[in-house]
Short mmCIF file of C-alpha atoms and ligand atoms in Angstrom, two decimals:
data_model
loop_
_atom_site.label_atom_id
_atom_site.label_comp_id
_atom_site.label_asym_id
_atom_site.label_seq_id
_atom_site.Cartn_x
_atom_site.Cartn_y
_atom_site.Cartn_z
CA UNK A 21 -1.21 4.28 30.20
CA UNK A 22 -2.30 7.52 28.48
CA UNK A 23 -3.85 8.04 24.88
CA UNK A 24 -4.20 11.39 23.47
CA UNK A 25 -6.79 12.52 20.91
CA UNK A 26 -6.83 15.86 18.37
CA UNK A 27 -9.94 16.70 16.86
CA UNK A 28 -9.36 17.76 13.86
CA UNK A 29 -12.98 19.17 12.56
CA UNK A 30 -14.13 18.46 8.61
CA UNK A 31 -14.38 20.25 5.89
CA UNK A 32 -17.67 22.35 6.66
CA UNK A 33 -15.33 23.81 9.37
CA UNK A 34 -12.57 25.89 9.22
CA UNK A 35 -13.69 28.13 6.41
CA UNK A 36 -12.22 31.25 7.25
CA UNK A 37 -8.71 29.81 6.74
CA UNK A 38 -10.24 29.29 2.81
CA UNK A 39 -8.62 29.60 0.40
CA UNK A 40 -6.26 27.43 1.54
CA UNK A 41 -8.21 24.50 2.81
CA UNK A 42 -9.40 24.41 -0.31
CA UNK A 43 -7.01 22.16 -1.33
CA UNK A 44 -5.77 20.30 1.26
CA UNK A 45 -7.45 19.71 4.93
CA UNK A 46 -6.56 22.46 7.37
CA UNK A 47 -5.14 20.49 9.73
CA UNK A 48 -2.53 19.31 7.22
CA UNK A 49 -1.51 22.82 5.95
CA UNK A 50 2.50 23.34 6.70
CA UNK A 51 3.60 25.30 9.62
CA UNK A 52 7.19 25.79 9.92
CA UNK A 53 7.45 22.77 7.11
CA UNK A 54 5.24 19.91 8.70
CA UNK A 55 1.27 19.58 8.95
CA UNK A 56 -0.28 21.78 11.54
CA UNK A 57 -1.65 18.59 12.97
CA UNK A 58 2.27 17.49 13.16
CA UNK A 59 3.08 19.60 16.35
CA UNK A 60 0.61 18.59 19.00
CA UNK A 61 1.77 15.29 17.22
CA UNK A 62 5.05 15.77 18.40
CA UNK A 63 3.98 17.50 21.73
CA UNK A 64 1.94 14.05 22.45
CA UNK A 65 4.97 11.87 21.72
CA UNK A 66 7.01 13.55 24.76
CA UNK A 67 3.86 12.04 27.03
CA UNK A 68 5.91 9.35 29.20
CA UNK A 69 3.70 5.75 28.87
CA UNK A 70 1.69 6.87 25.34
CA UNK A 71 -0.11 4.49 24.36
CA UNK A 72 -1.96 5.62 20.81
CA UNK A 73 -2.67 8.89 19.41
CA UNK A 74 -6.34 9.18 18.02
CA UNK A 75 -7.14 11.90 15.00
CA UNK A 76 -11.05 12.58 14.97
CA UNK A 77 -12.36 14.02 11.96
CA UNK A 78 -14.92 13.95 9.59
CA UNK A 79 -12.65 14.42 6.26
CA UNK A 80 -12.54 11.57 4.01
CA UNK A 81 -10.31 9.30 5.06
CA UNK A 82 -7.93 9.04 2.14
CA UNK A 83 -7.15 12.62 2.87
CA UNK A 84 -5.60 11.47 6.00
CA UNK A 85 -4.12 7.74 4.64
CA UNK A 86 -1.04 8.60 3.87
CA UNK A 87 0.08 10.95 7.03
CA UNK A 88 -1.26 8.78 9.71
CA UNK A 89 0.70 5.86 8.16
CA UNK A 90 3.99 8.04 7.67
CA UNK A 91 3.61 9.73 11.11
CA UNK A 92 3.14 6.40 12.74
CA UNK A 93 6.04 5.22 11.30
CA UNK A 94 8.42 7.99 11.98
CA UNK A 95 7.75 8.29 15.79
CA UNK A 96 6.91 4.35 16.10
CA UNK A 97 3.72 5.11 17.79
CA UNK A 98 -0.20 3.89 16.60
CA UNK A 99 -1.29 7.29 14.53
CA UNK A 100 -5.02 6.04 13.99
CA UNK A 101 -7.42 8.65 11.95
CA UNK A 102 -11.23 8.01 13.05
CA UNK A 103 -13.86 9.31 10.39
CA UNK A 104 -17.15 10.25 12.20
CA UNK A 105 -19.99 9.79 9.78
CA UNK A 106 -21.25 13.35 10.36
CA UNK A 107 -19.88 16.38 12.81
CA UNK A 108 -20.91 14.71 16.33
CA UNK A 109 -19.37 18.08 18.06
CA UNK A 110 -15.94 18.37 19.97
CA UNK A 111 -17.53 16.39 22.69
CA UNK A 112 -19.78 14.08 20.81
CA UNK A 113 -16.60 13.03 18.29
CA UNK A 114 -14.84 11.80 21.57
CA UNK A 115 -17.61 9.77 22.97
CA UNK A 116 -18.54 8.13 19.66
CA UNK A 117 -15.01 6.73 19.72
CA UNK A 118 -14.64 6.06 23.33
CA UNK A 119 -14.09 1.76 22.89
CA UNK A 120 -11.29 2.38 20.58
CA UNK A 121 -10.40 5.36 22.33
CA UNK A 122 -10.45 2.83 26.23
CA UNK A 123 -9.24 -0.21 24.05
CA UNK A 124 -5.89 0.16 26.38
CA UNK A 125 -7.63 1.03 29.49
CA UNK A 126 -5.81 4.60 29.85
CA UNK A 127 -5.83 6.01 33.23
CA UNK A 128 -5.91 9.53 31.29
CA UNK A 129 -7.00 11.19 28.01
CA UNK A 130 -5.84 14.07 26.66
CA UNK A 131 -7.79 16.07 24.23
CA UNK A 132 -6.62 18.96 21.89
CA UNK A 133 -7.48 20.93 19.22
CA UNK A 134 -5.97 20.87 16.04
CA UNK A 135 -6.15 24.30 15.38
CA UNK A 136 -3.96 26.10 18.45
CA UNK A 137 -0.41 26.80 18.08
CA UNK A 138 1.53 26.78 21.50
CA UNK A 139 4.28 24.68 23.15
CA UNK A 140 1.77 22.12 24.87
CA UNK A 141 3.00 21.54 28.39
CA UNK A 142 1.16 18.24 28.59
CA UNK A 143 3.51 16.34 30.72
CA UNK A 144 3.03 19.36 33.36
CA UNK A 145 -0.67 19.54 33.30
CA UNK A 146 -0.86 15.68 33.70
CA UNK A 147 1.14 16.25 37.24
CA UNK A 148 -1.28 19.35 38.07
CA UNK A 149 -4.17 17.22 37.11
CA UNK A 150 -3.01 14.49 39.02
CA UNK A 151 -2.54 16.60 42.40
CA UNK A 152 -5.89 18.32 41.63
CA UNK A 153 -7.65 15.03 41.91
CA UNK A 154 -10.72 16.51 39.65
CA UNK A 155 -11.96 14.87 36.18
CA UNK A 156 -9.75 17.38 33.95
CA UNK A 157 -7.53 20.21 33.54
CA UNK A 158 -7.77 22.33 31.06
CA UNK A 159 -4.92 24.73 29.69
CA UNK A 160 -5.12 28.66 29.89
CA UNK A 161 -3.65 31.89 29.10
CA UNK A 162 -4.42 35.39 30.15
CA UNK A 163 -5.35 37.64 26.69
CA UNK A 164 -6.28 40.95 26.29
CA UNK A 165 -9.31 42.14 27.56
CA UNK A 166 -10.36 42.85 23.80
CA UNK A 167 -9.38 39.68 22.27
CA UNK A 168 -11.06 37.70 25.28
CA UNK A 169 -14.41 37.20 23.70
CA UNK A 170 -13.37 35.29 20.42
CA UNK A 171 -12.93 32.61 23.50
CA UNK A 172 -14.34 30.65 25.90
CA UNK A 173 -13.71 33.27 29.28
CA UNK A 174 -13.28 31.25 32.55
CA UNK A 175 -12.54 32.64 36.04
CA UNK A 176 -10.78 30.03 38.33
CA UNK A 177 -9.44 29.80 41.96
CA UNK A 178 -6.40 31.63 42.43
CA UNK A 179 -5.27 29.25 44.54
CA UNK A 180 -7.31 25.52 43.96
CA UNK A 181 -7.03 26.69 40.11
CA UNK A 182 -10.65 25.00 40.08
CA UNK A 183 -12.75 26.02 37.24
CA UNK A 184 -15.03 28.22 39.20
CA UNK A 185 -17.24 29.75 36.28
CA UNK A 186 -17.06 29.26 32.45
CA UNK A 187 -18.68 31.22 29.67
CA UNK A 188 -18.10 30.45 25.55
CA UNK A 189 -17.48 33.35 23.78
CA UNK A 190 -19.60 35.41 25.89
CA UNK A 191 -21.45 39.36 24.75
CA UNK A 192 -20.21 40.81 27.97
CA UNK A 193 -16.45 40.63 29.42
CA UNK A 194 -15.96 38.06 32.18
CA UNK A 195 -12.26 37.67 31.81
CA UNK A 196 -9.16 37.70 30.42
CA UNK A 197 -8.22 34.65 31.45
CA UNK A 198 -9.20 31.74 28.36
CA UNK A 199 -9.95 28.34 27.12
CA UNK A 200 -6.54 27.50 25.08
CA UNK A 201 -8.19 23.97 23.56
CA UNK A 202 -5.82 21.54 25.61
CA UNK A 203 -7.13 19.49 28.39
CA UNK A 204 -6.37 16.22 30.22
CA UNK A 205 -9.28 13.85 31.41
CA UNK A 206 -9.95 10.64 33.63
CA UNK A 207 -12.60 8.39 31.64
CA UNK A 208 -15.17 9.26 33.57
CA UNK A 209 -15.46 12.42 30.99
CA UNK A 210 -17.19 9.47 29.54
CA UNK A 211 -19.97 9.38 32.24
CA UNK A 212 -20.75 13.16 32.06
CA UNK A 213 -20.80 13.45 28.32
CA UNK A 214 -23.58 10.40 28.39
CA UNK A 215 -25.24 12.65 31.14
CA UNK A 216 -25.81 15.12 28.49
CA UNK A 217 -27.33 12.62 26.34
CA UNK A 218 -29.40 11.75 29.04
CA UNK A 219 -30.64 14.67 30.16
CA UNK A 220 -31.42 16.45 26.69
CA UNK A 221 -33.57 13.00 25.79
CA UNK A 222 -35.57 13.77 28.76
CA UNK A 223 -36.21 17.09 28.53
CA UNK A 224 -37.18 16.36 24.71
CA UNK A 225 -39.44 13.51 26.48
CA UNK A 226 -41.08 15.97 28.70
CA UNK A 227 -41.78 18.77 26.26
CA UNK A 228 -43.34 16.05 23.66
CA UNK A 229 -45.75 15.03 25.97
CA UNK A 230 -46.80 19.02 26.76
CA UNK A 231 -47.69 20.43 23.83
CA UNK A 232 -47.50 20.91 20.29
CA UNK A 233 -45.33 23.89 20.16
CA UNK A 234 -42.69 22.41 22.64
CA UNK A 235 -41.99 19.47 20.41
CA UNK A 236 -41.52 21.61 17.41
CA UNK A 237 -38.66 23.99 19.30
CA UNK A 238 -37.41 19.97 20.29
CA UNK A 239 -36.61 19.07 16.77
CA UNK A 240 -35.10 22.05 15.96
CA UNK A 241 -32.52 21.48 18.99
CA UNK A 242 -29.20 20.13 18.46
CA UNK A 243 -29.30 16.61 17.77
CA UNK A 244 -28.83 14.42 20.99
CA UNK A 245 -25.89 12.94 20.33
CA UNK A 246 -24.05 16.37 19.12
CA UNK A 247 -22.77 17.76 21.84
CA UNK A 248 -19.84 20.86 22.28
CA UNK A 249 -17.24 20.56 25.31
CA UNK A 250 -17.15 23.92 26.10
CA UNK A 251 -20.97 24.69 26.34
CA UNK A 252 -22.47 21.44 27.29
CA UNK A 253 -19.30 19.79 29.42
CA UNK A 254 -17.33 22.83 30.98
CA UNK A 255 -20.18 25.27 31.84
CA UNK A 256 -22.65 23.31 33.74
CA UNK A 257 -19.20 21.45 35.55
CA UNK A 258 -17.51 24.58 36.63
CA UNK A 259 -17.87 25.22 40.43
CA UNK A 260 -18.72 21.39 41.17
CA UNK A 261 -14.84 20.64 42.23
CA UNK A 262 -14.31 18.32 38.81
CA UNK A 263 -12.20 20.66 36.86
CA UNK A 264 -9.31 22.56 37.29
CA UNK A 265 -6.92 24.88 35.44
CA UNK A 266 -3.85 24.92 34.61
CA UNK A 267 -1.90 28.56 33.08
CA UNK A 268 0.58 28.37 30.74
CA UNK A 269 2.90 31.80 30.47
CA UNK A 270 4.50 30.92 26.94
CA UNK A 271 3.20 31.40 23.77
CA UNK A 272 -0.45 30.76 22.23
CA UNK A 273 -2.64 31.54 19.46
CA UNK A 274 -5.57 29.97 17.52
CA UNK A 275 -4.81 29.29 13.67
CA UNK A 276 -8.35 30.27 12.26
CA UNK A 277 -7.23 32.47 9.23
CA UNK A 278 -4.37 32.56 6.45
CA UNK A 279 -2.91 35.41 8.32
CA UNK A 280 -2.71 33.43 11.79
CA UNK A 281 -0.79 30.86 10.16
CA UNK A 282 2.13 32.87 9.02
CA UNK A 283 2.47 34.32 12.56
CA UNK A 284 2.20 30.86 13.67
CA UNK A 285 4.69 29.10 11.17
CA UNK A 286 7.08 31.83 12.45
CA UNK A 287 6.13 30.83 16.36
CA UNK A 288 7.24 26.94 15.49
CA UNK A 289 10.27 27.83 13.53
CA UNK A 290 11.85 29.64 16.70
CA UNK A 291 10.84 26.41 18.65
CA UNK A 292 12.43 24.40 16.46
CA UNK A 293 15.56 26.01 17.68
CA UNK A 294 15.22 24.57 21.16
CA UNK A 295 13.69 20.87 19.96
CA UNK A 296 14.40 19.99 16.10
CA UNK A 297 17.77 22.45 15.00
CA UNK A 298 18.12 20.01 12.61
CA UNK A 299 14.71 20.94 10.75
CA UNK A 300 16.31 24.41 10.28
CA UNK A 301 17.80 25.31 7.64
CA UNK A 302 21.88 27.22 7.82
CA UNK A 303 23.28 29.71 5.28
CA UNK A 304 26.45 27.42 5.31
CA UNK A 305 24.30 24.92 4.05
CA UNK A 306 24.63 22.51 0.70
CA UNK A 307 22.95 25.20 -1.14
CA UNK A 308 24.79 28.08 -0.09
CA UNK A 309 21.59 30.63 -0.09
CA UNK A 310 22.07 33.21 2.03
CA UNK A 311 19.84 32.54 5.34
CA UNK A 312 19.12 34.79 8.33
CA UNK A 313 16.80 34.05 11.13
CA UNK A 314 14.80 30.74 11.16
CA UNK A 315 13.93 29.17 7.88
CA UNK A 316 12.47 25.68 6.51
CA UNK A 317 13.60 24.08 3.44
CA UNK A 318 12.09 21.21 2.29
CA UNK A 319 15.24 19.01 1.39
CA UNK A 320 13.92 18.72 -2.52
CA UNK A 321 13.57 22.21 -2.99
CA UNK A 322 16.16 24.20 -5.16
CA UNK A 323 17.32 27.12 -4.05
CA UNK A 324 19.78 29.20 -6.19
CA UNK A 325 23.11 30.13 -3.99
CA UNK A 326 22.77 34.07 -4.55
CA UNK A 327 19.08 33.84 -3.60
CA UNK A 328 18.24 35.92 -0.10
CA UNK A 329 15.83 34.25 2.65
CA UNK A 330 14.36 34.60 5.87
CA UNK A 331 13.29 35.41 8.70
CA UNK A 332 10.22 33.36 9.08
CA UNK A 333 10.25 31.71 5.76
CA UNK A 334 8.86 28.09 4.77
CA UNK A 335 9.89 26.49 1.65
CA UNK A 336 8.03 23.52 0.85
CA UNK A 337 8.72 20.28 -1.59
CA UNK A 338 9.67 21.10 -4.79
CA UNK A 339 9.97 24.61 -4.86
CA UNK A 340 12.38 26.51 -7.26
CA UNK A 341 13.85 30.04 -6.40
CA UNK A 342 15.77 31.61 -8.66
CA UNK A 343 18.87 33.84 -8.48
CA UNK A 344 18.91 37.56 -6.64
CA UNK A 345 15.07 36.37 -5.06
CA UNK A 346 14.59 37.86 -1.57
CA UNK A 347 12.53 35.86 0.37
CA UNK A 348 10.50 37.55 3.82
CA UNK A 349 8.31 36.14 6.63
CA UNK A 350 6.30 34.19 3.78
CA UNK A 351 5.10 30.38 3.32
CA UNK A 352 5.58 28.94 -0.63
CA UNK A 353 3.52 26.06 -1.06
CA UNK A 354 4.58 22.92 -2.98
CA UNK A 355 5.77 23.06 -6.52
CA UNK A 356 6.02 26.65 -7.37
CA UNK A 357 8.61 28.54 -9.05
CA UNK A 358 9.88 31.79 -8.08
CA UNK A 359 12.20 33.43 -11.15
CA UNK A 360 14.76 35.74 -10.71
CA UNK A 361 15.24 38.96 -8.50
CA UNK A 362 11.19 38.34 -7.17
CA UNK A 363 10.76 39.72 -3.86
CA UNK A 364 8.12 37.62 -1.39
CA UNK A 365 7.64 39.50 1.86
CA UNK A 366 4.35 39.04 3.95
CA UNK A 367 2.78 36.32 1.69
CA UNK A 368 1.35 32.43 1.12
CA UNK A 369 2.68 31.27 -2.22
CA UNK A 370 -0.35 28.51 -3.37
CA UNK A 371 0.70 25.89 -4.65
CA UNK A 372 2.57 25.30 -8.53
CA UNK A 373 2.09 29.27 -8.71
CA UNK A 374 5.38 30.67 -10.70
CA UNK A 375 6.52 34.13 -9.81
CA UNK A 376 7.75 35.79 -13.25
CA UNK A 377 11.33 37.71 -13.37
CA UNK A 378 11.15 40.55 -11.19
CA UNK A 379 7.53 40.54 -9.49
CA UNK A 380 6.88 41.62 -6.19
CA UNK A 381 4.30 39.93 -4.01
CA UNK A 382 3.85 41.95 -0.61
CA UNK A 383 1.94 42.88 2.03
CA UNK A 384 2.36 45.44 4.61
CA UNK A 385 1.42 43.96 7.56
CA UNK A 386 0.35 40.25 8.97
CA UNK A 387 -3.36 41.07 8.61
CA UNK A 388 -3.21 41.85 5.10
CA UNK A 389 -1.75 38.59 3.75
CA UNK A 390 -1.53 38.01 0.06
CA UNK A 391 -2.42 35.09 -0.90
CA UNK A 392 -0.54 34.08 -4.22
CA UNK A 393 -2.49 31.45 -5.95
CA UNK A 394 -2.07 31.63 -10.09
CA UNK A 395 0.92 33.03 -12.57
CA UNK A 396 2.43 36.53 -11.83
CA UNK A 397 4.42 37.28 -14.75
CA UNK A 398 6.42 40.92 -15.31
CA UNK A 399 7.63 40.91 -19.10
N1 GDD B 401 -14.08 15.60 14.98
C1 GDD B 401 -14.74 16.73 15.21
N2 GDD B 401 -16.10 16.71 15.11
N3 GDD B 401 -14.04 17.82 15.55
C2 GDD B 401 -14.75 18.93 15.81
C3 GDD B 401 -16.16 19.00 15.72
C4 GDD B 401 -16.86 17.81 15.36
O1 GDD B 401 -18.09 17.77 15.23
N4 GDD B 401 -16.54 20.25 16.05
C5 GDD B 401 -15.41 20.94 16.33
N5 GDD B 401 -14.33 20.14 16.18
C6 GDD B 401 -12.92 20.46 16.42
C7 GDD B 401 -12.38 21.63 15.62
O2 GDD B 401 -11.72 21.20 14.44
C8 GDD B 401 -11.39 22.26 16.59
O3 GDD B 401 -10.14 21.60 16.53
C9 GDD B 401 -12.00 21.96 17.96
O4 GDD B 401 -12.86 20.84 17.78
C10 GDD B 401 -12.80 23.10 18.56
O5 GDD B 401 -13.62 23.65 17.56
P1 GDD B 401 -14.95 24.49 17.86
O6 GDD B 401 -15.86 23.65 18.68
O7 GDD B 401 -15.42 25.02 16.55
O8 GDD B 401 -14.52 25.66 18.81
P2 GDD B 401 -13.56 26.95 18.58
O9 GDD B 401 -12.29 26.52 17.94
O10 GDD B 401 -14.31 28.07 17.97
O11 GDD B 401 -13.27 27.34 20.09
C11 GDD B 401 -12.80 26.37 21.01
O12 GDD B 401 -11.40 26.46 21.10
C12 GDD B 401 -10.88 27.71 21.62
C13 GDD B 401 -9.38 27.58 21.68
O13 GDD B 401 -8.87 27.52 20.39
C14 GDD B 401 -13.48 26.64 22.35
O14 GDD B 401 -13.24 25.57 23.22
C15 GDD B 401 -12.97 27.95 22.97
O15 GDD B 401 -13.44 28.08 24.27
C16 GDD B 401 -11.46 27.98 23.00
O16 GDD B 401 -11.04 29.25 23.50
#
């Protein structure tokens, strides 16, 4: 059996995708229609012999109540949400919850990120990790050379694909090949994330005992049981024949800001083509709105039949949009009404925000999103 687990973070993460998790936990936010949490969802169903699917968070867990139970339902597969009493790190969260997480004895565990938009090849990396015969694989892309550092850099063997060197986010290029937040492990990731416990309580041990000044750079450490994958887990591990890589050549990106998650929305909706057509919505449609490219409407939204949308638009519940609105490359949140002739192009509609007669909301380029969140009225 296999179990797969998505750390989802809390709400003293994620803040540069504020405003919008202001309102509602990142991970939920809609891409392409459903909660960014909903595709590796769906990517983790496709797993042949999945057992459970674990969310690890520290949100409330009312925030979560109501998706895990519809989610579960929908795909007939155990959603569980797992509320850590504090941030324990992306290692740490996984390790608190390791006898629910071993309840069904999996032979394998994946782990992802919430907040990475690609196709997840996990049935492929399970075979490569399987051959490789190491304690995990972990996906990666090649980047730019200039966009390699907001990652962790690796260098692996071009032909083992072992994991021969590993920094986070390093000062100095290493390479352009990077940590894409998806990996597959045996349980013994168990064993070396208690050796980090271990080994930190010692060294705090040692340093109490020889001097003053030691102990007080101890307690400000990190706390022993909070412990990162990437720094503590995949640095010290690289070279030592344990993990291995595997490259995916499709598409990737990390969803850290507003303006990621339009790009990203737009990256789901043309996958949708190839695994959910139904999701997408067709100008021939009950509503008769003129569509072009991929587009999401939520099936209690109204949409007047002169009104123009798409590409890359996602229309959530509730929604209005009036006659002669043109609708581009934007996301409009739940409950807001957009009046006649309004033009959207480039732009997050927040939720219950009403677009008067007329206005025009609009931004140049991905990178300078508007974010819509109040009343724009033209008299
Ligand atoms: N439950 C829980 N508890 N989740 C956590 C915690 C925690 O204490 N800390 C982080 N996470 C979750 C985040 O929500 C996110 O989904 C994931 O773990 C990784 O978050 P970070 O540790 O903040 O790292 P990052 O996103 O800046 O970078 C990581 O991912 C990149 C790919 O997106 C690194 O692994 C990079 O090397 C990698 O390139």
């Amino acid at each position: 059996k296999v179990v797969a687990v998505i750390m989802v973070g809390g709400p003293t993460k994620g803040t540069r995708f504020r405003p919008l998790s202001f309102n509602t936990p990142k991970p939920l936010f809609p891409l392409a229609g459903q909660p960014m949490v909903h595709h590796p969802i769906s990517a983790c169903k496709r797993i042949p012999n999945l057992a459970q699917i674990f969310l690890i968070g520290f949100y409330e867990e009312r925030e979560f109540a109501l998706y895990v139970s519809s989610i579960s339902n929908e795909l007939k597969l155990p959603v569980r949400y797992l509320k850590e009493d504090k941030p324990h790190g992306s290692a740490g969260g996984l390790y608190y919850f390791r006898d629910m997480i071993m309840e069904d004895s999996p032979s394998h565990i994946f782990l992802l990120n919430c907040d990475v938009c690609c196709n997840f090849p996990l049935t492929d990396m399970l075979e490569a990790h399987k051959r490789s015969g190491g304690m995990g694989t972990m996906l990666v892309i090649k980047v730019s050379a200039e966009s390699a550092h907001q990652f962790g850099e690796l260098v692996a063997d071009p032909i083992t694909k072992e994991l021969l060197h590993y920094t986070e986010k390093p000062e100095t290029f290493v390479s352009d090949l990077i940590n894409c937040g998806v990996y597959v492990f045996t349980p013994d990731i168990f064993t070396a994330i208690h050796d980090v416990f271990t080994h930190r309580e010692d060294r705090a041990n040692i340093r109490r005992v020889s001097s003053f000044e030691a102990l007080q750079a101890a307690t400000r450490a990190l706390p022993v049981d909070f412990v990162r994958l990437d720094q503590d887990i995949l640095s010290p591990l690289a070279g030592k024949k344990q993990l291995y890589t595997y490259e995916t050549t499709d598409f990737w990106e990390q969803i850290k800001t507003p303006g990621m998650s339009l790009k990203c929305s737009a990256l789901y909706l043309a996958q949708f083509k190839m695994n959910s057509p139904h999701l997408l919505a067709r100008g021939d449609g009950i509503m008769n709105a003129s569509v072009t490219g991929d587009v999401f409407i939520h099936p209690s939204a109204k949409v007047h039949p002169t009104a123009k949308i798409g590409p890359n638009v996602s229309i959530s519940a509730n929604v209005r949009v009036g006659a002669g609105v043109r609708l581009i490359s934007c996301i409009i949140l739940d409950d807001v009404e957009i009046k006649e002739n309004a033009v959207v192009i480039n732009s997050i509609v927040g939720w219950k925000s009403s677009l008067g007669k007329w206005s025009r909301v609009q931004a140049s380029a991905l990178l300078q999103i508007n974010i819509c969140q109040s009343t724009l009225r033209i008299l």
